Amino acid sequence: MLTTAALCVLWGVLLWGVLLSLRAAAAARVLDRRRRRVPAPATAPHVVLLVPALREQELLGEVVRAAAGLSYPPGLLHVVVVTTEREERERRAVVERLPALAAELVTAGPREAAARLTGVVPSGRAAETARLTRASADPAGTLRAALDAVPTTREVAAKLLPGIATEHPGVGVHHLHYRDEGAKSSQLVHAVERLPGLLPPEATPAFTYVGLYDADSQPDLDTLTHLAAAVSREGAPAPDLVQQLPLQLRRPHAARRGPGDLVLRAHALADLRRRAGVEAYRIMARRRVRAARLPAGVRAVAEPVVYGVGAGLFVRHDTLVSIGMYEEPVDDLLVGYKLSSAGAVMEVLPVFNLVDRYSGAAALGKAYALVAHGSLAGCRRLLTDPVLRAFGPRNTVVLVKEGLDTLWWFAGPAVVTAAAGVLLALGAHGPLLVWAAAACAYTVLHARWCVRRARRWLAAHRGADARAEPPGGPPDPLLYPAFLLQPLLHWAGPVRHLARVLRGRPMVSGKTER
């Protein structure tokens, strides 16, 4: 009995992975067909691109120029950079403990010292600043001089944005500074609340879309042309949500060669299956379910739950306000939950947003820990919010699906490990070896698909820059084995979150520190 149960768990997990790969391949083909069509939208909405910025001195110019340079009719595109007082408060806190920090850098090793400075200075400068501080006769003075030489993101924005506005006279370029408490979601809400004073009178909320790009974003130049085509399709309602998929195929400034970097390159490639097989596939499946004209109860159960993916997430202005905008601790996830509960109309774009992959395992673990925290908070909100509960069975379905999904994310790797342990303990070595061989074969095929897809989508991306990181030539022989570690990387987030909860430590806002 235990042998059968363990085998069911192991083969069930493997077959689910195969199903996701098949879904990803099908969704990728659909996106490729759509991308090859040249859209000719009849009308174009106003589009607001929000760029929340925290310690983004090195990347802010890249993303604002990329956003302002998107192909779109003059007068309809508005770029809003939102800096935050949080950055300056945290800098003042660092200055107060600067002598102690300098002493820590002197006693730490070079890599550890650079890691401690990441988030204090831009990550591209962390290693050199740590080296100079450690070698100085006056470490505290050297570190203070290095900090003083780094302008705040607010100062960079104030100097940079007028020039970009001059370069793109048909684009509204704005700068807002958020002075209150709160993380990224609070910055975004601050910006949305001020849009009536920034947008022209003809920008009606029912035909204005609010998009979000992080400071490492490089959207395809045709993004907004495809967006206009998707939201002005004749005979179809204007969608509430339009999702552009991010490709984590750009090398970050802080990346360093080594085994850990290889694992993170594999993670960026493996992420393509999730983008196509989960995010894109679910949005396409919702359209098919809606077109089938099923009874309301059946449709509520059949429609997949869609996650909001922040970088490249567009929501209609009036819809965004009606659902309470962005919420802490994660700005995007609950947007998807709420709109799934409301039965919203959704579309996915066939062009992509090129973003930095993670530079270190710690940053990746922190990101997944925050998302795990957001998943639990989202499930609690679905359970208790009277506005969401008013959606009735649809909200209940979203809660059940996401509750089970979150539970499996936390417990799944432990269950799989236990199943393998049971087979070993019971001497069922043959069935375990057969499953392991099948899992390795699938991993190789999955990795090969991801490598090919990365090459194809990078080649199709209009606007890819010098930091794009295609898996060119014959792949590193260790790249495929690195795919075997991906489940552990995904599990690191929930484990980190649980560890912080058990030790009574608060969650750290912000997925990455550049």
Coordinates of C-alpha atoms in Angstrom, one line a residue:
M1 CA 0.0 0.0 0.0
L2 CA 2.7 2.5 0.9
T3 CA 4.7 1.5 -2.2
T4 CA 1.7 2.2 -4.4
A5 CA 1.0 5.5 -2.7
A6 CA 4.6 6.6 -3.0
L7 CA 4.7 5.7 -6.7
C8 CA 1.5 7.6 -7.3
V9 CA 3.0 10.7 -5.8
L10 CA 6.2 10.5 -7.8
W11 CA 4.6 9.7 -11.1
G12 CA 1.8 12.2 -10.5
V13 CA 4.4 15.0 -10.1
L14 CA 6.4 13.9 -13.1
L15 CA 3.2 13.7 -15.3
W16 CA 2.1 17.1 -14.1
G17 CA 5.5 18.5 -15.3
V18 CA 5.0 16.8 -18.7
L19 CA 1.5 18.4 -18.9
L20 CA 2.9 21.8 -18.1
S21 CA 5.5 21.4 -20.8
L22 CA 2.9 20.4 -23.4
R23 CA 0.8 23.4 -22.4
A24 CA 3.8 25.7 -22.7
A25 CA 4.6 24.4 -26.2
A26 CA 1.0 24.9 -27.3
A27 CA 0.8 28.4 -25.8
A28 CA 4.2 29.3 -27.3
R29 CA 3.0 28.4 -30.8
V30 CA -0.2 30.5 -30.4
L31 CA 1.9 33.5 -29.2
D32 CA 4.3 33.1 -32.2
R33 CA 1.4 33.1 -34.6
R34 CA -0.1 36.2 -33.1
R35 CA 3.2 38.0 -33.0
R36 CA 3.8 37.5 -36.7
R37 CA 0.5 39.3 -37.5
V38 CA 1.0 43.0 -37.9
P39 CA -1.7 44.6 -35.8
A40 CA -3.7 47.6 -37.1
P41 CA -5.7 48.8 -34.2
A42 CA -8.7 50.9 -35.0
T43 CA -8.3 53.0 -31.9
A44 CA -5.7 53.4 -29.2
P45 CA -6.2 54.0 -25.5
H46 CA -4.2 56.2 -23.2
V47 CA -1.5 54.2 -21.6
V48 CA 0.2 55.0 -18.3
L49 CA 3.5 53.2 -17.5
L50 CA 4.4 53.3 -13.8
V51 CA 8.0 52.8 -12.9
P52 CA 8.5 52.3 -9.2
A53 CA 12.1 53.0 -8.3
L54 CA 14.1 52.1 -5.1
R55 CA 17.9 52.3 -5.3
E56 CA 17.7 52.2 -9.1
Q57 CA 20.4 54.8 -9.9
E58 CA 22.1 52.7 -12.5
L59 CA 19.0 51.3 -14.3
L60 CA 16.5 54.1 -14.2
G61 CA 17.7 55.8 -17.4
E62 CA 17.5 52.5 -19.3
V63 CA 13.9 51.7 -18.4
V64 CA 12.5 55.2 -18.8
R65 CA 14.1 55.6 -22.3
A66 CA 12.8 52.1 -23.2
A67 CA 9.3 53.0 -22.0
A68 CA 9.3 56.5 -23.7
G69 CA 10.6 55.0 -26.9
L70 CA 7.8 52.5 -27.4
S71 CA 6.0 52.9 -30.7
Y72 CA 2.7 54.7 -30.0
P73 CA 0.7 57.7 -31.2
P74 CA 1.8 61.0 -29.7
G75 CA -0.1 62.3 -26.7
L76 CA -1.4 58.9 -25.6
L77 CA 1.7 57.5 -23.7
H78 CA 2.5 58.7 -20.2
V79 CA 5.5 57.5 -18.2
V80 CA 5.4 58.1 -14.4
V81 CA 8.5 57.4 -12.3
V82 CA 7.7 57.0 -8.6
T83 CA 10.6 57.3 -6.2
T84 CA 10.3 56.8 -2.5
E85 CA 11.4 58.4 0.8
R86 CA 12.1 54.9 2.1
E87 CA 15.4 54.9 0.2
E88 CA 16.5 58.1 1.9
R89 CA 15.4 57.0 5.3
E90 CA 17.3 53.7 4.9
R91 CA 20.4 55.6 3.7
R92 CA 20.2 57.8 6.8
A93 CA 20.0 54.7 9.0
V94 CA 23.1 53.3 7.3
V95 CA 25.0 56.5 7.9
E96 CA 24.2 56.4 11.6
R97 CA 25.8 52.9 11.9
L98 CA 28.5 53.6 9.3
P99 CA 31.6 53.0 11.6
A100 CA 30.2 49.7 12.7
L101 CA 29.4 48.7 9.1
A102 CA 32.9 49.7 8.0
A103 CA 34.4 47.5 10.7
E104 CA 32.3 44.6 9.6
L105 CA 33.5 45.0 6.0
V106 CA 37.1 44.9 7.2
T107 CA 36.7 41.7 9.2
A108 CA 34.5 40.0 6.5
G109 CA 35.9 38.2 3.4
P110 CA 35.8 40.0 0.0
R111 CA 32.6 38.2 -1.2
E112 CA 30.8 38.6 2.1
A113 CA 31.8 42.3 2.3
A114 CA 30.4 42.9 -1.2
A115 CA 27.2 41.1 -0.3
R116 CA 26.7 43.3 2.8
L117 CA 27.0 46.4 0.6
T118 CA 24.4 45.3 -1.9
G119 CA 21.5 47.5 -1.3
V120 CA 23.6 50.1 0.4
V121 CA 25.3 51.1 -2.8
P122 CA 24.2 50.0 -6.3
S123 CA 25.2 46.4 -6.7
G124 CA 27.5 47.1 -9.6
R125 CA 29.6 49.2 -7.3
A126 CA 29.4 46.9 -4.2
A127 CA 32.5 44.8 -4.9
E128 CA 34.8 47.8 -5.7
T129 CA 33.4 49.8 -2.7
A130 CA 34.1 46.9 -0.4
R131 CA 37.6 46.5 -1.7
L132 CA 38.5 50.2 -1.3
T133 CA 37.0 50.2 2.2
R134 CA 38.9 47.1 3.3
A135 CA 42.2 48.5 1.9
S136 CA 41.8 51.9 3.4
A137 CA 43.6 53.3 6.5
D138 CA 40.3 55.0 7.3
P139 CA 37.6 52.5 6.4
A140 CA 34.7 54.6 7.8
G141 CA 35.9 57.7 6.0
T142 CA 36.3 55.8 2.7
L143 CA 32.8 54.2 3.0
R144 CA 31.2 57.6 3.8
A145 CA 32.9 59.1 0.7
A146 CA 31.6 56.3 -1.4
L147 CA 28.1 56.8 -0.1
D148 CA 28.2 60.5 -0.6
A149 CA 29.3 60.0 -4.2
V150 CA 26.1 58.0 -5.0
P151 CA 23.1 60.2 -5.7
T152 CA 19.7 59.1 -4.5
T153 CA 17.2 57.8 -7.1
R154 CA 15.1 60.9 -6.6
E155 CA 18.1 63.1 -7.5
V156 CA 18.9 60.9 -10.5
A157 CA 15.2 61.2 -11.7
A158 CA 15.1 64.9 -11.2
K159 CA 18.2 65.3 -13.4
L160 CA 17.4 62.6 -16.0
L161 CA 13.7 63.0 -16.8
P162 CA 13.6 66.5 -18.3
G163 CA 16.1 65.4 -20.9
I164 CA 14.1 62.3 -21.8
A165 CA 11.0 64.4 -22.1
T166 CA 12.8 66.6 -24.6
E167 CA 13.9 63.5 -26.6
H168 CA 10.3 62.3 -26.7
P169 CA 8.1 65.3 -27.1
G170 CA 4.9 63.2 -27.7
V171 CA 5.3 61.4 -24.4
G172 CA 4.2 62.7 -21.0
V173 CA 7.1 62.1 -18.6
H174 CA 6.3 62.7 -14.9
H175 CA 8.1 62.2 -11.6
L176 CA 6.3 61.6 -8.3
H177 CA 7.9 61.1 -4.9
Y178 CA 6.2 59.0 -2.2
R179 CA 6.9 60.3 1.3
D180 CA 4.8 57.9 3.5
E181 CA 5.5 54.5 4.9
G182 CA 5.1 51.4 2.8
A183 CA 6.8 49.4 0.0
K184 CA 6.3 49.1 -3.7
S185 CA 2.5 48.7 -3.7
S186 CA 2.2 51.9 -1.7
Q187 CA 4.3 53.8 -4.2
L188 CA 2.0 52.5 -7.0
V189 CA -1.2 53.5 -5.2
H190 CA 0.3 56.9 -4.6
A191 CA 0.8 57.3 -8.3
V192 CA -2.6 56.0 -9.4
E193 CA -4.3 58.4 -6.9
R194 CA -2.6 61.3 -8.7
L195 CA -3.3 60.3 -12.3
P196 CA -6.4 62.6 -12.6
G197 CA -4.0 65.5 -12.2
L198 CA -1.5 64.2 -14.7
L199 CA -3.6 62.9 -17.5
P200 CA -5.5 65.0 -20.1
P201 CA -9.3 65.3 -19.7
E202 CA -9.9 63.0 -22.6
A203 CA -8.2 60.1 -20.9
T204 CA -11.3 58.4 -19.7
P205 CA -10.7 55.6 -17.1
A206 CA -12.8 53.1 -19.1
F207 CA -10.3 53.4 -22.0
T208 CA -7.0 54.1 -20.1
Y209 CA -4.6 51.3 -19.2
V210 CA -2.2 51.5 -16.3
G211 CA 0.9 49.4 -16.9
L212 CA 3.8 48.6 -14.6
Y213 CA 7.5 48.2 -15.5
D214 CA 10.3 47.6 -13.0
A215 CA 13.6 49.4 -13.4
D216 CA 15.2 46.4 -15.1
S217 CA 12.5 46.2 -17.9
Q218 CA 13.2 46.3 -21.6
P219 CA 9.8 45.9 -23.3
D220 CA 9.5 45.0 -27.0
L221 CA 9.2 48.1 -29.1
D222 CA 5.8 47.0 -30.5
T223 CA 4.3 46.3 -27.0
L224 CA 1.8 49.1 -27.1
T225 CA 0.7 48.5 -30.7
H226 CA -0.2 45.0 -29.7
L227 CA -1.9 46.3 -26.5
A228 CA -4.0 48.7 -28.6
A229 CA -5.0 45.9 -30.9
A230 CA -6.0 43.6 -28.0
V231 CA -8.1 46.2 -26.2
S232 CA -9.9 47.6 -29.3
R233 CA -10.9 44.4 -31.0
E234 CA -14.3 44.9 -32.7
G235 CA -17.2 43.2 -31.1
A236 CA -15.3 42.2 -28.0
P237 CA -15.4 43.9 -24.6
A238 CA -12.3 45.9 -23.5
P239 CA -10.3 43.6 -21.3
D240 CA -9.8 44.4 -17.7
L241 CA -6.3 42.9 -17.6
V242 CA -3.7 42.6 -20.3
Q243 CA -0.6 40.6 -19.4
Q244 CA 2.8 40.9 -21.0
L245 CA 5.1 38.0 -20.1
P246 CA 8.6 38.8 -18.7
L247 CA 11.6 36.9 -20.0
Q248 CA 14.4 36.7 -17.4
L249 CA 17.0 36.6 -20.1
R250 CA 19.1 39.7 -19.4
R251 CA 22.3 39.5 -17.4
P252 CA 22.3 41.6 -14.3
H253 CA 25.1 43.9 -13.5
A254 CA 25.8 42.1 -10.2
A255 CA 26.1 38.6 -11.8
R256 CA 29.4 36.8 -11.2
R257 CA 30.7 33.7 -13.0
G258 CA 30.7 30.5 -11.1
P259 CA 28.6 27.4 -10.3
G260 CA 25.9 29.5 -8.6
D261 CA 25.6 31.7 -11.6
L262 CA 25.1 28.6 -13.8
V263 CA 22.2 27.5 -11.6
L264 CA 20.6 30.9 -11.9
R265 CA 21.0 30.8 -15.7
A266 CA 19.2 27.5 -15.7
H267 CA 16.5 29.0 -13.5
A268 CA 16.0 31.8 -16.0
L269 CA 15.6 29.3 -18.8
A270 CA 13.3 27.0 -16.8
D271 CA 11.1 30.0 -16.0
L272 CA 10.0 30.1 -19.7
R273 CA 7.9 27.0 -19.2
R274 CA 6.1 28.6 -16.3
R275 CA 5.5 31.8 -18.3
A276 CA 4.0 30.0 -21.3
G277 CA 2.6 26.9 -19.6
V278 CA 1.0 28.7 -16.6
E279 CA 0.5 32.5 -17.1
A280 CA -0.1 32.5 -20.9
Y281 CA -2.0 29.2 -21.0
R282 CA -4.4 30.2 -18.2
I283 CA -5.4 33.4 -19.9
M284 CA -5.9 31.7 -23.2
A285 CA -7.9 28.9 -21.4
R286 CA -10.2 31.5 -19.8
R287 CA -11.0 32.9 -23.2
R288 CA -11.9 29.4 -24.5
V289 CA -14.1 28.7 -21.5
R290 CA -15.8 32.0 -21.9
A291 CA -16.4 31.4 -25.6
A292 CA -18.0 28.0 -24.8
R293 CA -21.0 29.7 -23.1
L294 CA -21.2 27.2 -20.3
P295 CA -23.6 27.6 -17.4
A296 CA -22.3 30.1 -14.8
G297 CA -21.5 27.6 -12.2
V298 CA -19.6 25.3 -14.5
R299 CA -17.7 28.3 -16.0
A300 CA -16.7 29.4 -12.5
V301 CA -15.1 26.1 -11.8
A302 CA -13.6 25.7 -15.3
E303 CA -11.9 29.1 -15.6
P304 CA -8.3 28.9 -14.4
V305 CA -7.0 31.4 -11.8
V306 CA -4.6 33.9 -13.3
Y307 CA -1.7 35.4 -11.4
G308 CA -0.8 39.0 -12.0
V309 CA 2.9 39.3 -13.1
G310 CA 3.9 42.8 -12.1
A311 CA 6.5 43.7 -14.8
G312 CA 4.2 43.9 -17.9
L313 CA 0.9 43.9 -16.1
F314 CA -1.7 46.3 -17.6
V315 CA -5.1 46.9 -15.9
R316 CA -7.8 49.2 -17.1
H317 CA -7.8 52.3 -15.0
D318 CA -11.4 52.1 -13.8
T319 CA -11.1 48.4 -13.0
L320 CA -7.9 49.0 -11.1
V321 CA -9.5 51.6 -8.9
S322 CA -12.6 49.4 -8.4
I323 CA -10.6 46.5 -7.0
G324 CA -8.6 48.6 -4.5
M325 CA -5.5 49.0 -6.7
Y326 CA -2.2 47.4 -5.5
E327 CA -1.8 45.9 -2.1
E328 CA 1.0 45.0 0.2
P329 CA 3.0 42.8 0.6
V330 CA 3.0 41.9 -3.2
D331 CA 1.8 44.4 -5.7
D332 CA 0.7 42.0 -8.5
L333 CA -0.5 38.6 -7.1
L334 CA -3.7 39.8 -5.5
V335 CA -4.6 41.8 -8.6
G336 CA -4.8 38.5 -10.4
Y337 CA -6.7 36.8 -7.6
K338 CA -9.3 39.6 -7.4
L339 CA -9.9 39.8 -11.1
S340 CA -10.2 36.0 -11.3
S341 CA -12.8 36.1 -8.6
A342 CA -14.7 38.9 -10.5
G343 CA -14.7 37.0 -13.8
A344 CA -12.7 39.7 -15.5
V345 CA -11.9 39.7 -19.2
M346 CA -8.2 39.0 -19.8
E347 CA -5.7 39.0 -22.7
V348 CA -2.1 38.1 -23.1
L349 CA 0.3 39.9 -25.4
P350 CA 2.5 38.0 -27.9
V351 CA 5.5 40.3 -27.4
F352 CA 7.7 40.2 -24.3
N353 CA 9.3 42.2 -21.6
L354 CA 13.0 41.4 -21.3
V355 CA 14.1 41.6 -17.6
D356 CA 17.2 40.9 -15.5
R357 CA 17.5 37.4 -14.2
Y358 CA 18.4 37.0 -10.5
S359 CA 22.1 37.6 -9.7
G360 CA 22.3 35.4 -6.6
A361 CA 20.5 32.6 -4.9
A362 CA 19.8 34.8 -1.9
A363 CA 18.0 37.4 -4.0
L364 CA 16.0 34.6 -5.6
G365 CA 15.1 33.0 -2.2
K366 CA 14.0 36.4 -1.0
A367 CA 11.8 36.9 -4.0
Y368 CA 10.1 33.6 -3.6
A369 CA 9.8 34.2 0.2
L370 CA 7.9 37.4 -0.5
V371 CA 5.7 35.7 -3.1
A372 CA 4.9 32.9 -0.6
H373 CA 4.0 35.5 2.0
G374 CA 1.8 37.2 -0.6
S375 CA 0.1 33.9 -1.5
L376 CA -0.9 33.3 2.1
A377 CA -2.0 36.9 2.5
G378 CA -4.0 36.6 -0.8
C379 CA -5.8 33.4 0.4
R380 CA -6.6 35.1 3.7
R381 CA -8.1 38.1 1.8
L382 CA -10.2 35.8 -0.5
L383 CA -11.5 34.1 2.7
T384 CA -12.4 37.2 4.7
D385 CA -13.0 40.2 2.4
P386 CA -16.7 40.8 2.1
V387 CA -16.3 42.5 -1.3
L388 CA -14.6 39.4 -2.7
R389 CA -17.0 37.0 -0.9
A390 CA -19.8 38.8 -2.7
F391 CA -18.6 37.1 -5.9
G392 CA -20.0 33.9 -4.4
P393 CA -19.0 30.5 -5.9
R394 CA -16.4 32.1 -8.2
N395 CA -14.5 33.5 -5.2
T396 CA -14.8 30.2 -3.4
V397 CA -13.3 28.3 -6.4
V398 CA -10.4 30.8 -6.5
L399 CA -9.8 30.3 -2.8
V400 CA -9.8 26.5 -3.0
K401 CA -7.6 26.4 -6.1
E402 CA -5.0 28.8 -4.7
G403 CA -5.2 27.4 -1.2
L404 CA -4.3 24.0 -2.6
D405 CA -1.6 25.4 -4.9
T406 CA 0.0 27.3 -2.0
L407 CA -0.2 24.3 0.3
W408 CA 1.6 22.1 -2.4
W409 CA 4.2 24.8 -2.9
F410 CA 5.1 24.7 0.8
A411 CA 4.7 20.9 1.3
G412 CA 5.2 19.4 -2.2
P413 CA 9.0 18.9 -2.2
A414 CA 8.9 17.3 1.3
V415 CA 6.1 15.0 0.2
V416 CA 8.1 14.0 -2.9
T417 CA 11.3 13.4 -0.8
A418 CA 9.3 11.3 1.6
A419 CA 7.8 9.2 -1.2
A420 CA 11.3 8.5 -2.5
G421 CA 12.4 7.7 1.0
V422 CA 9.6 5.2 1.5
L423 CA 10.5 3.4 -1.7
L424 CA 14.1 3.2 -0.5
A425 CA 13.1 1.9 2.9
L426 CA 10.8 -0.7 1.5
G427 CA 13.5 -2.0 -0.9
A428 CA 11.5 -0.9 -4.1
H429 CA 14.7 0.1 -5.8
G430 CA 13.6 -1.0 -9.3
P431 CA 10.5 1.2 -9.5
L432 CA 12.4 4.1 -8.0
L433 CA 15.2 3.8 -10.6
V434 CA 12.7 3.6 -13.4
W435 CA 11.0 6.8 -12.2
A436 CA 14.4 8.5 -11.7
A437 CA 15.4 7.6 -15.2
A438 CA 12.2 8.9 -16.6
A439 CA 12.5 12.1 -14.6
C440 CA 16.1 12.7 -15.9
A441 CA 15.0 12.1 -19.5
Y442 CA 12.1 14.5 -19.1
T443 CA 14.5 17.1 -17.5
V444 CA 16.8 16.9 -20.6
L445 CA 13.9 17.3 -23.0
H446 CA 12.4 20.2 -20.9
A447 CA 15.8 21.9 -20.8
R448 CA 16.3 21.5 -24.5
W449 CA 12.9 23.1 -25.2
C450 CA 13.7 26.0 -22.9
V451 CA 17.0 26.6 -24.6
R452 CA 15.5 26.6 -28.0
R453 CA 12.6 28.8 -26.9
A454 CA 15.0 31.3 -25.3
R455 CA 16.9 31.6 -28.5
R456 CA 13.8 32.1 -30.6
W457 CA 12.1 34.6 -28.3
L458 CA 15.2 36.7 -27.9
A459 CA 15.7 36.8 -31.6
A460 CA 12.1 38.0 -32.0
H461 CA 12.3 40.6 -29.3
R462 CA 12.6 44.1 -30.8
G463 CA 14.7 46.2 -28.5
A464 CA 16.9 43.5 -26.9
D465 CA 20.1 45.1 -25.7
A466 CA 23.7 44.2 -25.1
R467 CA 22.9 42.5 -21.8
A468 CA 20.6 40.0 -23.3
E469 CA 21.9 36.5 -22.4
P470 CA 21.0 34.0 -25.0
P471 CA 22.2 30.4 -24.5
G472 CA 24.2 30.6 -27.7
G473 CA 26.3 27.8 -29.2
P474 CA 26.5 24.4 -27.5
P475 CA 25.2 24.8 -24.0
D476 CA 27.4 24.3 -21.0
P477 CA 27.4 20.6 -20.2
L478 CA 26.5 21.4 -16.6
L479 CA 23.5 23.5 -17.7
Y480 CA 21.1 20.5 -18.0
P481 CA 22.0 19.0 -14.6
A482 CA 21.4 22.5 -13.1
F483 CA 17.7 22.1 -14.2
L484 CA 17.4 19.3 -11.6
L485 CA 18.0 21.8 -8.8
Q486 CA 15.1 24.1 -9.8
P487 CA 12.5 22.5 -7.5
L488 CA 14.8 23.2 -4.6
L489 CA 15.2 26.8 -5.7
H490 CA 11.5 27.2 -5.8
W491 CA 11.1 25.7 -2.4
A492 CA 13.7 28.0 -0.9
G493 CA 11.1 30.8 -0.7
P494 CA 8.5 29.0 1.4
V495 CA 11.3 27.6 3.6
R496 CA 12.8 31.0 4.1
H497 CA 9.3 32.5 4.9
L498 CA 8.6 29.8 7.5
A499 CA 12.0 30.2 9.1
R500 CA 11.4 34.0 9.5
V501 CA 7.9 33.4 10.9
L502 CA 9.2 30.8 13.4
R503 CA 11.9 33.2 14.5
G504 CA 9.5 36.1 14.8
R505 CA 11.2 38.2 12.2
P506 CA 9.2 40.4 9.8
M507 CA 9.2 40.0 6.1
V508 CA 11.7 42.1 4.2
S509 CA 10.0 44.3 1.6
G510 CA 11.4 44.3 -1.9
K511 CA 12.4 41.3 -4.0
T512 CA 15.8 42.4 -5.1
E513 CA 18.4 44.9 -4.0
R514 CA 20.3 46.3 -7.0

